[in-house]
mmCIF file of N, CA and C in Angstrom:
data_model
loop_
_atom_site.group_PDB
_atom_site.id
_atom_site.type_symbol
_atom_site.label_atom_id
_atom_site.label_comp_id
_atom_site.label_asym_id
_atom_site.label_seq_id
_atom_site.Cartn_x
_atom_site.Cartn_y
_atom_site.Cartn_z
ATOM 1 N N MET A 59 131.458 94.910 78.623
ATOM 2 C CA MET A 59 131.444 95.460 77.288
ATOM 3 C C MET A 59 132.722 95.041 76.561
ATOM 4 N N THR A 60 132.601 94.519 75.354
ATOM 5 C CA THR A 60 133.726 94.043 74.572
ATOM 6 C C THR A 60 134.294 95.177 73.727
ATOM 7 N N ALA A 61 135.610 95.279 73.687
ATOM 8 C CA ALA A 61 136.265 96.311 72.873
ATOM 9 C C ALA A 61 136.047 96.005 71.399
ATOM 10 N N ALA A 62 135.892 97.050 70.598
ATOM 11 C CA ALA A 62 135.744 96.876 69.153
ATOM 12 C C ALA A 62 137.049 96.361 68.573
ATOM 13 N N VAL A 63 136.933 95.443 67.624
ATOM 14 C CA VAL A 63 138.123 94.916 66.964
ATOM 15 C C VAL A 63 138.091 95.277 65.492
ATOM 16 N N GLN A 64 139.265 95.304 64.918
ATOM 17 C CA GLN A 64 139.410 95.672 63.516
ATOM 18 C C GLN A 64 140.475 94.763 62.897
ATOM 19 N N LEU A 65 140.253 94.369 61.644
ATOM 20 C CA LEU A 65 141.239 93.567 60.936
ATOM 21 C C LEU A 65 142.386 94.481 60.522
ATOM 22 N N ARG A 66 143.610 94.115 60.881
ATOM 23 C CA ARG A 66 144.784 94.931 60.590
ATOM 24 C C ARG A 66 145.823 94.114 59.844
ATOM 25 N N ALA A 67 146.544 94.786 58.968
ATOM 26 C CA ALA A 67 147.706 94.199 58.303
ATOM 27 C C ALA A 67 148.940 94.729 59.010
ATOM 28 N N LEU A 68 149.815 93.836 59.404
ATOM 29 C CA LEU A 68 151.023 94.191 60.146
ATOM 30 C C LEU A 68 152.245 93.753 59.367
ATOM 31 N N ARG A 69 153.228 94.621 59.270
ATOM 32 C CA ARG A 69 154.482 94.300 58.597
ATOM 33 C C ARG A 69 155.587 94.192 59.633
ATOM 34 N N GLY A 70 156.672 93.575 59.230
ATOM 35 C CA GLY A 70 157.839 93.492 60.083
ATOM 36 C C GLY A 70 158.968 92.819 59.335
ATOM 37 N N ALA A 71 160.162 92.951 59.867
ATOM 38 C CA ALA A 71 161.328 92.323 59.235
ATOM 39 C C ALA A 71 162.451 92.196 60.252
ATOM 40 N N THR A 72 163.342 91.280 59.943
ATOM 41 C CA THR A 72 164.535 91.063 60.748
ATOM 42 C C THR A 72 165.594 90.449 59.851
ATOM 43 N N THR A 73 166.735 90.161 60.411
ATOM 44 C CA THR A 73 167.780 89.464 59.665
ATOM 45 C C THR A 73 168.286 88.289 60.491
ATOM 46 N N ALA A 74 168.711 87.262 59.789
ATOM 47 C CA ALA A 74 169.353 86.114 60.422
ATOM 48 C C ALA A 74 170.856 86.375 60.447
ATOM 49 N N THR A 75 171.540 85.769 61.381
ATOM 50 C CA THR A 75 172.988 85.937 61.461
ATOM 51 C C THR A 75 173.727 85.032 60.489
ATOM 52 N N ALA A 76 173.022 84.018 59.967
ATOM 53 C CA ALA A 76 173.629 83.072 59.032
ATOM 54 C C ALA A 76 172.511 82.302 58.326
ATOM 55 N N ASN A 77 172.879 81.590 57.275
ATOM 56 C CA ASN A 77 171.926 80.727 56.583
ATOM 57 C C ASN A 77 171.959 79.344 57.227
ATOM 58 N N SER A 78 171.409 79.276 58.427
ATOM 59 C CA SER A 78 171.304 77.995 59.145
ATOM 60 C C SER A 78 169.926 77.941 59.789
ATOM 61 N N ALA A 79 169.452 76.721 60.022
ATOM 62 C CA ALA A 79 168.150 76.558 60.651
ATOM 63 C C ALA A 79 168.121 77.242 62.016
ATOM 64 N N GLU A 80 169.206 77.149 62.756
ATOM 65 C CA GLU A 80 169.264 77.746 64.090
ATOM 66 C C GLU A 80 169.178 79.272 64.022
ATOM 67 N N ALA A 81 169.923 79.878 63.109
ATOM 68 C CA ALA A 81 169.927 81.338 62.989
ATOM 69 C C ALA A 81 168.586 81.858 62.482
ATOM 70 N N ILE A 82 167.992 81.152 61.548
ATOM 71 C CA ILE A 82 166.680 81.554 61.024
ATOM 72 C C ILE A 82 165.621 81.401 62.113
ATOM 73 N N ALA A 83 165.664 80.296 62.843
ATOM 74 C CA ALA A 83 164.703 80.081 63.933
ATOM 75 C C ALA A 83 164.793 81.194 64.969
ATOM 76 N N ALA A 84 165.999 81.546 65.383
ATOM 77 C CA ALA A 84 166.172 82.604 66.394
ATOM 78 C C ALA A 84 165.599 83.926 65.902
ATOM 79 N N ALA A 85 165.848 84.259 64.645
ATOM 80 C CA ALA A 85 165.359 85.522 64.088
ATOM 81 C C ALA A 85 163.836 85.527 63.986
ATOM 82 N N VAL A 86 163.266 84.426 63.512
ATOM 83 C CA VAL A 86 161.809 84.337 63.348
ATOM 84 C C VAL A 86 161.108 84.397 64.701
ATOM 85 N N ILE A 87 161.601 83.662 65.663
ATOM 86 C CA ILE A 87 160.986 83.655 66.994
ATOM 87 C C ILE A 87 161.049 85.045 67.617
ATOM 88 N N GLU A 88 162.181 85.717 67.496
ATOM 89 C CA GLU A 88 162.313 87.076 68.030
ATOM 90 C C GLU A 88 161.335 88.036 67.339
ATOM 91 N N LEU A 89 161.201 87.907 66.023
ATOM 92 C CA LEU A 89 160.292 88.776 65.266
ATOM 93 C C LEU A 89 158.836 88.523 65.654
ATOM 94 N N ILE A 90 158.445 87.267 65.758
ATOM 95 C CA ILE A 90 157.068 86.942 66.142
ATOM 96 C C ILE A 90 156.788 87.392 67.573
ATOM 97 N N ASP A 91 157.743 87.193 68.470
ATOM 98 C CA ASP A 91 157.569 87.655 69.852
ATOM 99 C C ASP A 91 157.329 89.164 69.891
ATOM 100 N N ALA A 92 158.092 89.921 69.116
ATOM 101 C CA ALA A 92 157.921 91.378 69.075
ATOM 102 C C ALA A 92 156.562 91.748 68.491
ATOM 103 N N LEU A 93 156.169 91.073 67.419
ATOM 104 C CA LEU A 93 154.874 91.332 66.789
ATOM 105 C C LEU A 93 153.735 91.095 67.786
ATOM 106 N N VAL A 94 153.781 89.977 68.482
ATOM 107 C CA VAL A 94 152.739 89.599 69.435
ATOM 108 C C VAL A 94 152.719 90.551 70.625
ATOM 109 N N GLU A 95 153.877 90.813 71.207
ATOM 110 C CA GLU A 95 153.930 91.652 72.410
ATOM 111 C C GLU A 95 153.496 93.088 72.118
ATOM 112 N N HIS A 96 154.047 93.682 71.084
ATOM 113 C CA HIS A 96 153.775 95.095 70.811
ATOM 114 C C HIS A 96 152.365 95.345 70.283
ATOM 115 N N ASN A 97 151.717 94.306 69.755
ATOM 116 C CA ASN A 97 150.355 94.462 69.242
ATOM 117 C C ASN A 97 149.312 93.748 70.091
ATOM 118 N N ARG A 98 149.760 93.205 71.241
ATOM 119 C CA ARG A 98 148.864 92.532 72.193
ATOM 120 C C ARG A 98 148.025 91.446 71.519
ATOM 121 N N LEU A 99 148.703 90.593 70.757
ATOM 122 C CA LEU A 99 148.016 89.553 69.989
ATOM 123 C C LEU A 99 148.010 88.218 70.729
ATOM 124 N N GLU A 100 147.000 87.435 70.421
ATOM 125 C CA GLU A 100 146.929 86.045 70.847
ATOM 126 C C GLU A 100 146.754 85.222 69.584
ATOM 127 N N GLY A 101 147.048 83.945 69.641
ATOM 128 C CA GLY A 101 146.945 83.084 68.471
ATOM 129 C C GLY A 101 145.591 83.124 67.803
ATOM 130 N N SER A 102 144.538 83.213 68.603
ATOM 131 C CA SER A 102 143.189 83.229 68.033
ATOM 132 C C SER A 102 142.894 84.513 67.259
ATOM 133 N N ASN A 103 143.689 85.555 67.476
ATOM 134 C CA ASN A 103 143.506 86.829 66.764
ATOM 135 C C ASN A 103 144.257 86.868 65.438
ATOM 136 N N VAL A 104 145.244 86.005 65.284
ATOM 137 C CA VAL A 104 146.097 86.029 64.091
ATOM 138 C C VAL A 104 145.461 85.142 63.016
ATOM 139 N N LEU A 105 145.169 85.725 61.867
ATOM 140 C CA LEU A 105 144.557 84.970 60.772
ATOM 141 C C LEU A 105 145.605 84.333 59.877
ATOM 142 N N SER A 106 146.604 85.116 59.488
ATOM 143 C CA SER A 106 147.602 84.591 58.558
ATOM 144 C C SER A 106 148.896 85.373 58.662
ATOM 145 N N ILE A 107 149.982 84.712 58.286
ATOM 146 C CA ILE A 107 151.286 85.362 58.165
ATOM 147 C C ILE A 107 151.969 84.805 56.929
ATOM 148 N N THR A 108 152.437 85.704 56.081
ATOM 149 C CA THR A 108 153.272 85.340 54.942
ATOM 150 C C THR A 108 154.683 85.793 55.261
ATOM 151 N N PHE A 109 155.615 84.855 55.188
ATOM 152 C CA PHE A 109 157.030 85.163 55.378
ATOM 153 C C PHE A 109 157.689 85.205 54.011
ATOM 154 N N SER A 110 158.537 86.195 53.792
ATOM 155 C CA SER A 110 159.363 86.186 52.589
ATOM 156 C C SER A 110 160.810 86.302 53.038
ATOM 157 N N VAL A 111 161.687 85.603 52.321
ATOM 158 C CA VAL A 111 163.111 85.616 52.660
ATOM 159 C C VAL A 111 163.924 85.951 51.415
ATOM 160 N N THR A 112 165.074 86.547 51.636
ATOM 161 C CA THR A 112 165.978 86.806 50.528
ATOM 162 C C THR A 112 166.565 85.488 50.043
ATOM 163 N N SER A 113 167.047 85.481 48.816
ATOM 164 C CA SER A 113 167.485 84.226 48.190
ATOM 165 C C SER A 113 168.678 83.567 48.878
ATOM 166 N N ASP A 114 169.358 84.286 49.759
ATOM 167 C CA ASP A 114 170.495 83.703 50.477
ATOM 168 C C ASP A 114 170.064 82.917 51.721
ATOM 169 N N LEU A 115 168.765 82.839 51.980
ATOM 170 C CA LEU A 115 168.251 82.040 53.099
ATOM 171 C C LEU A 115 167.455 80.859 52.545
ATOM 172 N N ASP A 116 168.054 79.674 52.638
ATOM 173 C CA ASP A 116 167.380 78.480 52.134
ATOM 174 C C ASP A 116 167.585 77.256 53.034
ATOM 175 N N ALA A 117 167.986 77.498 54.287
ATOM 176 C CA ALA A 117 168.255 76.385 55.200
ATOM 177 C C ALA A 117 166.985 75.785 55.803
ATOM 178 N N CYS A 118 165.893 76.556 55.832
ATOM 179 C CA CYS A 118 164.642 76.065 56.404
ATOM 180 C C CYS A 118 163.509 77.029 56.061
ATOM 181 N N PHE A 119 162.302 76.631 56.411
ATOM 182 C CA PHE A 119 161.120 77.462 56.212
ATOM 183 C C PHE A 119 160.831 78.254 57.487
ATOM 184 N N PRO A 120 160.765 79.570 57.419
ATOM 185 C CA PRO A 120 160.436 80.350 58.622
ATOM 186 C C PRO A 120 159.090 79.969 59.238
ATOM 187 N N ALA A 121 158.099 79.660 58.421
ATOM 188 C CA ALA A 121 156.774 79.322 58.942
ATOM 189 C C ALA A 121 156.813 78.084 59.838
ATOM 190 N N ALA A 122 157.790 77.225 59.642
ATOM 191 C CA ALA A 122 157.896 76.022 60.474
ATOM 192 C C ALA A 122 158.042 76.382 61.949
ATOM 193 N N TYR A 123 158.691 77.496 62.236
ATOM 194 C CA TYR A 123 158.896 77.909 63.631
ATOM 195 C C TYR A 123 157.660 78.620 64.169
ATOM 196 N N ALA A 124 156.972 79.371 63.339
ATOM 197 C CA ALA A 124 155.717 80.001 63.756
ATOM 198 C C ALA A 124 154.673 78.926 64.038
ATOM 199 N N ARG A 125 154.689 77.868 63.246
ATOM 200 C CA ARG A 125 153.711 76.786 63.377
ATOM 201 C C ARG A 125 153.809 76.096 64.741
ATOM 202 N N ARG A 126 154.964 76.151 65.366
ATOM 203 C CA ARG A 126 155.190 75.494 66.665
ATOM 204 C C ARG A 126 154.640 76.305 67.838
ATOM 205 N N ARG A 127 154.257 77.537 67.581
ATOM 206 C CA ARG A 127 153.803 78.422 68.649
ATOM 207 C C ARG A 127 152.460 77.934 69.202
ATOM 208 N N GLN A 128 152.359 77.852 70.511
ATOM 209 C CA GLN A 128 151.132 77.379 71.148
ATOM 210 C C GLN A 128 149.981 78.328 70.816
ATOM 211 N N GLY A 129 148.837 77.738 70.444
ATOM 212 C CA GLY A 129 147.662 78.521 70.111
ATOM 213 C C GLY A 129 147.608 78.983 68.660
ATOM 214 N N TRP A 130 148.600 78.607 67.852
ATOM 215 C CA TRP A 130 148.645 79.031 66.459
ATOM 216 C C TRP A 130 148.290 77.891 65.501
ATOM 217 N N GLU A 131 147.577 76.893 65.992
ATOM 218 C CA GLU A 131 147.237 75.737 65.166
ATOM 219 C C GLU A 131 146.395 76.106 63.951
ATOM 220 N N HIS A 132 145.625 77.186 64.036
ATOM 221 C CA HIS A 132 144.714 77.565 62.953
ATOM 222 C C HIS A 132 145.180 78.795 62.178
ATOM 223 N N VAL A 133 146.399 79.236 62.430
ATOM 224 C CA VAL A 133 146.939 80.380 61.697
ATOM 225 C C VAL A 133 147.442 79.891 60.338
ATOM 226 N N ALA A 134 147.001 80.548 59.277
ATOM 227 C CA ALA A 134 147.481 80.203 57.934
ATOM 228 C C ALA A 134 148.878 80.807 57.760
ATOM 229 N N LEU A 135 149.845 79.950 57.454
ATOM 230 C CA LEU A 135 151.237 80.379 57.322
ATOM 231 C C LEU A 135 151.761 80.017 55.947
ATOM 232 N N LEU A 136 152.560 80.907 55.381
ATOM 233 C CA LEU A 136 153.086 80.706 54.038
ATOM 234 C C LEU A 136 154.493 81.271 53.954
ATOM 235 N N ASP A 137 155.362 80.564 53.243
ATOM 236 C CA ASP A 137 156.715 81.032 52.965
ATOM 237 C C ASP A 137 156.857 81.319 51.485
ATOM 238 N N CYS A 138 157.637 82.330 51.145
ATOM 239 C CA CYS A 138 157.960 82.604 49.742
ATOM 240 C C CYS A 138 159.311 83.324 49.683
ATOM 241 N N GLN A 139 159.857 83.362 48.490
ATOM 242 C CA GLN A 139 161.137 84.046 48.302
ATOM 243 C C GLN A 139 160.869 85.488 47.904
ATOM 244 N N GLN A 140 161.597 86.382 48.543
ATOM 245 C CA GLN A 140 161.494 87.809 48.262
ATOM 246 C C GLN A 140 162.005 88.090 46.854
ATOM 247 N N MET A 141 161.403 89.031 46.180
ATOM 248 C CA MET A 141 161.878 89.447 44.871
ATOM 249 C C MET A 141 163.348 89.877 44.984
ATOM 250 N N ALA A 142 164.182 89.403 44.075
ATOM 251 C CA ALA A 142 165.606 89.734 44.103
ATOM 252 C C ALA A 142 165.830 91.125 43.524
ATOM 253 N N VAL A 143 166.404 91.987 44.326
ATOM 254 C CA VAL A 143 166.717 93.348 43.908
ATOM 255 C C VAL A 143 168.168 93.612 44.271
ATOM 256 N N ARG A 144 168.921 94.095 43.315
ATOM 257 C CA ARG A 144 170.336 94.397 43.547
ATOM 258 C C ARG A 144 170.481 95.348 44.731
ATOM 259 N N GLY A 145 171.356 95.007 45.650
ATOM 260 C CA GLY A 145 171.609 95.844 46.815
ATOM 261 C C GLY A 145 170.652 95.627 47.972
ATOM 262 N N ASP A 146 169.754 94.638 47.861
ATOM 263 C CA ASP A 146 168.811 94.366 48.947
ATOM 264 C C ASP A 146 169.566 93.924 50.197
ATOM 265 N N LEU A 147 168.945 94.093 51.328
ATOM 266 C CA LEU A 147 169.502 93.686 52.609
ATOM 267 C C LEU A 147 169.665 92.167 52.637
ATOM 268 N N PRO A 148 170.873 91.649 52.864
ATOM 269 C CA PRO A 148 171.066 90.192 52.876
ATOM 270 C C PRO A 148 170.499 89.541 54.134
ATOM 271 N N LEU A 149 170.237 88.245 54.027
ATOM 272 C CA LEU A 149 169.781 87.409 55.136
ATOM 273 C C LEU A 149 168.524 87.978 55.799
ATOM 274 N N CYS A 150 167.635 88.526 54.990
ATOM 275 C CA CYS A 150 166.467 89.236 55.504
ATOM 276 C C CYS A 150 165.201 88.381 55.479
ATOM 277 N N ILE A 151 164.454 88.450 56.561
ATOM 278 C CA ILE A 151 163.173 87.771 56.710
ATOM 279 C C ILE A 151 162.123 88.849 56.926
ATOM 280 N N ARG A 152 161.139 88.894 56.046
ATOM 281 C CA ARG A 152 160.052 89.856 56.168
ATOM 282 C C ARG A 152 158.761 89.099 56.468
ATOM 283 N N LEU A 153 157.798 89.795 57.062
ATOM 284 C CA LEU A 153 156.495 89.174 57.263
ATOM 285 C C LEU A 153 155.377 90.172 57.000
ATOM 286 N N LEU A 154 154.257 89.622 56.603
ATOM 287 C CA LEU A 154 153.000 90.346 56.486
ATOM 288 C C LEU A 154 151.975 89.512 57.230
ATOM 289 N N ALA A 155 151.438 90.069 58.305
ATOM 290 C CA ALA A 155 150.459 89.357 59.131
ATOM 291 C C ALA A 155 149.110 90.053 59.050
ATOM 292 N N HIS A 156 148.060 89.266 59.147
ATOM 293 C CA HIS A 156 146.703 89.790 59.240
ATOM 294 C C HIS A 156 146.142 89.314 60.574
ATOM 295 N N ALA A 157 145.651 90.276 61.364
ATOM 296 C CA ALA A 157 145.172 89.932 62.704
ATOM 297 C C ALA A 157 144.021 90.839 63.112
ATOM 298 N N TRP A 158 143.153 90.300 63.949
ATOM 299 C CA TRP A 158 142.096 91.085 64.569
ATOM 300 C C TRP A 158 142.710 91.754 65.780
ATOM 301 N N MET A 159 142.608 93.076 65.831
ATOM 302 C CA MET A 159 143.200 93.843 66.932
ATOM 303 C C MET A 159 142.173 94.776 67.551
ATOM 304 N N ASP A 160 142.437 95.147 68.776
ATOM 305 C CA ASP A 160 141.655 96.176 69.443
ATOM 306 C C ASP A 160 141.729 97.428 68.570
ATOM 307 N N ALA A 161 140.590 97.940 68.156
ATOM 308 C CA ALA A 161 140.537 99.078 67.238
ATOM 309 C C ALA A 161 141.150 100.344 67.823
ATOM 310 N N SER A 162 141.262 100.425 69.136
ATOM 311 C CA SER A 162 141.826 101.629 69.751
ATOM 312 C C SER A 162 143.352 101.632 69.753
ATOM 313 N N LEU A 163 143.971 100.496 69.422
ATOM 314 C CA LEU A 163 145.436 100.404 69.432
ATOM 315 C C LEU A 163 146.007 100.725 68.062
ATOM 316 N N ALA A 164 147.079 101.490 68.049
ATOM 317 C CA ALA A 164 147.802 101.749 66.804
ATOM 318 C C ALA A 164 148.678 100.541 66.520
ATOM 319 N N PRO A 165 148.672 100.022 65.290
ATOM 320 C CA PRO A 165 149.509 98.865 64.974
ATOM 321 C C PRO A 165 150.995 99.209 65.101
ATOM 322 N N VAL A 166 151.757 98.232 65.577
ATOM 323 C CA VAL A 166 153.213 98.377 65.678
ATOM 324 C C VAL A 166 153.824 97.389 64.706
ATOM 325 N N HIS A 167 154.692 97.876 63.836
ATOM 326 C CA HIS A 167 155.340 97.068 62.813
ATOM 327 C C HIS A 167 156.811 96.888 63.227
ATOM 328 N N PRO A 168 157.191 95.726 63.763
ATOM 329 C CA PRO A 168 158.548 95.561 64.284
ATOM 330 C C PRO A 168 159.601 95.335 63.190
ATOM 331 N N TYR A 169 160.598 96.158 63.183
ATOM 332 C CA TYR A 169 161.772 96.006 62.323
ATOM 333 C C TYR A 169 162.958 95.859 63.254
ATOM 334 N N LEU A 170 163.583 94.688 63.242
ATOM 335 C CA LEU A 170 164.614 94.328 64.200
ATOM 336 C C LEU A 170 165.955 94.085 63.515
ATOM 337 N N ARG A 171 166.984 94.030 64.335
ATOM 338 C CA ARG A 171 168.348 93.734 63.873
ATOM 339 C C ARG A 171 168.734 94.649 62.713
ATOM 340 N N GLU A 172 169.341 94.113 61.671
ATOM 341 C CA GLU A 172 169.775 94.934 60.532
ATOM 342 C C GLU A 172 168.608 95.467 59.705
ATOM 343 N N ALA A 173 167.420 94.898 59.895
ATOM 344 C CA ALA A 173 166.239 95.347 59.145
ATOM 345 C C ALA A 173 165.788 96.743 59.563
ATOM 346 N N VAL A 174 166.335 97.274 60.632
ATOM 347 C CA VAL A 174 165.996 98.653 61.006
ATOM 348 C C VAL A 174 166.360 99.617 59.878
ATOM 349 N N ARG A 175 167.321 99.218 59.033
ATOM 350 C CA ARG A 175 167.713 100.064 57.893
ATOM 351 C C ARG A 175 166.593 100.174 56.861
ATOM 352 N N LEU A 176 165.708 99.180 56.803
ATOM 353 C CA LEU A 176 164.616 99.203 55.834
ATOM 354 C C LEU A 176 163.571 100.256 56.190
ATOM 355 N N ARG A 177 163.266 100.371 57.460
ATOM 356 C CA ARG A 177 162.236 101.297 57.920
ATOM 357 C C ARG A 177 162.657 101.909 59.252
ATOM 358 N N PRO A 178 163.590 102.836 59.248
ATOM 359 C CA PRO A 178 164.033 103.420 60.516
ATOM 360 C C PRO A 178 162.912 104.122 61.277
ATOM 361 N N ASP A 179 161.844 104.492 60.580
ATOM 362 C CA ASP A 179 160.696 105.128 61.213
ATOM 363 C C ASP A 179 159.826 104.127 61.979
ATOM 364 N N ARG A 180 160.082 102.856 61.829
ATOM 365 C CA ARG A 180 159.246 101.815 62.449
ATOM 366 C C ARG A 180 159.986 100.982 63.478
ATOM 367 N N VAL A 181 161.148 101.393 63.917
ATOM 368 C CA VAL A 181 161.966 100.589 64.808
ATOM 369 C C VAL A 181 161.303 100.441 66.171
ATOM 370 N N VAL A 182 161.247 99.195 66.639
ATOM 371 C CA VAL A 182 160.818 98.909 68.014
ATOM 372 C C VAL A 182 161.884 98.051 68.647
ATOM 373 N N GLY A 183 161.994 98.125 69.937
ATOM 374 C CA GLY A 183 162.977 97.311 70.630
ATOM 375 C C GLY A 183 162.601 95.849 70.618
ATOM 376 N N ALA A 184 163.600 95.003 70.655
ATOM 377 C CA ALA A 184 163.342 93.560 70.747
ATOM 378 C C ALA A 184 162.748 93.257 72.109
ATOM 379 N N VAL A 185 162.018 92.168 72.178
ATOM 380 C CA VAL A 185 161.364 91.789 73.433
ATOM 381 C C VAL A 185 162.348 91.105 74.342
#
């Protein structure tokens, strides 16, 4: 018997330690790992992810690192710049993912590193 699945929207955020390709890659990979592990996702379950970054991050595209993930060849990925708001968290990478999930599981929205300040009610440990 197959478990019922439901389309879910998942949010998450993290921060990079610097505006460099290496720092952005590390943050994105950690965020995606947390999203996948805590929501028991596989590439075939993930439909799309939109990444938004604050204007101080322009060294690379976050989706470029998600695109390298094995099994994610058909995941629609998009990058955009976050709306600029005075006092926003610097060096921040946010994501909105759409995925088919086991309907019995509660979605987990990972907020890592300094992004825990955005949603302290949603904090999960890094993987």
